[in-house]
C-alpha positions in Angstrom: -3.1 -39.0 17.6 -0.3 -38.0 19.8 3.2 -38.7 18.6 6.6 -37.3 19.0 9.4 -37.9 16.5 12.7 -37.0 18.2 16.4 -37.8 18.2 17.5 -39.5 21.5 21.0 -38.2 21.2 19.8 -34.6 20.8 20.0 -32.5 24.1 17.5 -30.0 22.7 14.9 -32.6 21.9 15.3 -34.1 25.4 15.0 -30.6 26.9 11.8 -29.8 25.0 10.3 -33.2 25.8 11.0 -32.7 29.5 9.4 -29.2 29.4 6.3 -30.4 27.6 6.0 -33.9 29.1 5.6 -37.1 27.1 2.7 -38.8 28.9 0.1 -40.0 26.5 2.4 -39.7 23.5 3.8 -42.5 21.3 7.6 -41.8 21.1 9.7 -42.5 18.0 13.4 -42.2 18.1 14.1 -41.3 14.4 17.6 -42.8 14.6 16.0 -46.2 15.2 12.8 -45.7 13.2 12.6 -42.9 10.7 9.2 -41.1 10.2 6.8 -43.1 8.2 5.7 -41.8 4.7 2.1 -41.4 5.9 3.1 -39.4 9.0 5.5 -37.2 6.9 2.7 -36.5 4.4 0.3 -35.7 7.2 2.9 -33.3 8.7 3.4 -31.7 5.3 -0.4 -31.1 5.0 -0.4 -29.4 8.4 2.8 -27.4 8.1 2.6 -26.5 4.4 5.6 -28.0 2.7 8.4 -30.6 3.0 10.8 -27.7 3.0 9.3 -26.5 6.3 10.0 -30.0 7.7 13.6 -30.1 6.4 16.5 -29.7 8.8 18.5 -27.2 6.8 21.4 -27.4 9.3 22.0 -31.2 8.8 25.7 -31.9 8.5 25.0 -34.4 5.7 23.8 -31.6 3.5 27.3 -30.2 3.3 29.0 -33.6 3.4 27.0 -34.8 0.4 27.0 -31.5 -1.4 23.2 -31.2 -1.5 21.8 -27.9 -2.6 18.3 -27.5 -1.4 17.6 -24.6 -3.6 17.5 -26.9 -6.6 15.3 -29.6 -5.0 11.6 -30.0 -5.6 9.1 -30.8 -2.8 9.1 -34.5 -3.9 12.9 -34.6 -3.8 12.9 -33.2 -0.3 10.3 -35.8 0.7 12.5 -38.5 -0.6 15.6 -37.1 1.1 13.8 -36.9 4.5 12.5 -40.5 4.2 16.0 -41.7 3.3 18.0 -40.0 6.0 16.7 -39.4 9.5 18.9 -36.3 10.1 17.1 -34.4 7.4 13.9 -34.2 9.4 13.5 -31.1 11.5 13.0 -32.1 15.1 11.3 -32.7 17.3 8.0 -33.2 15.4 4.9 -33.2 17.6 1.6 -34.6 16.4 -1.0 -33.3 18.8 -4.5 -34.4 17.8 -4.9 -32.5 14.4 -2.0 -30.2 14.8 1.6 -30.7 13.9 4.6 -28.8 15.2 8.2 -29.2 13.9 11.5 -27.8 15.1 12.9 -26.2 18.2 12.4 -22.5 17.8 11.1 -20.6 20.7 7.8 -19.9 18.9 7.3 -23.5 18.0 8.0 -24.7 21.6 5.6 -22.1 22.9 2.9 -23.2 20.5 3.4 -26.8 21.6 3.1 -25.8 25.3 0.0 -23.7 24.5 -1.6 -26.6 22.6 -0.9 -28.9 25.6 -1.9 -26.4 28.2 1.5 -26.6 29.9 
């Protein structure tokens, strides 16, 4: 399975996708179609926790007064499924590996996995 969950209005997502290429990937703009529960659960299994998939810089956290330190894994899962901006992005599904976020290390790992 090769999928990319991204935000079409995010310059960083677009830059990373340009660097890695998108040929052979199913593309999902999370603003139009949020990540499915099954894909989110699969990503959690690969990455280790919903917290690691959570965009801790989302503006809606502050706007809604959400304190992540008090949230359980299931509560974080529910938040991500309910609001696209809470998903760390982009999220790459490359065969049996999942990569989330835009850190230099993550982008390098994606490129290495793709042989780019």
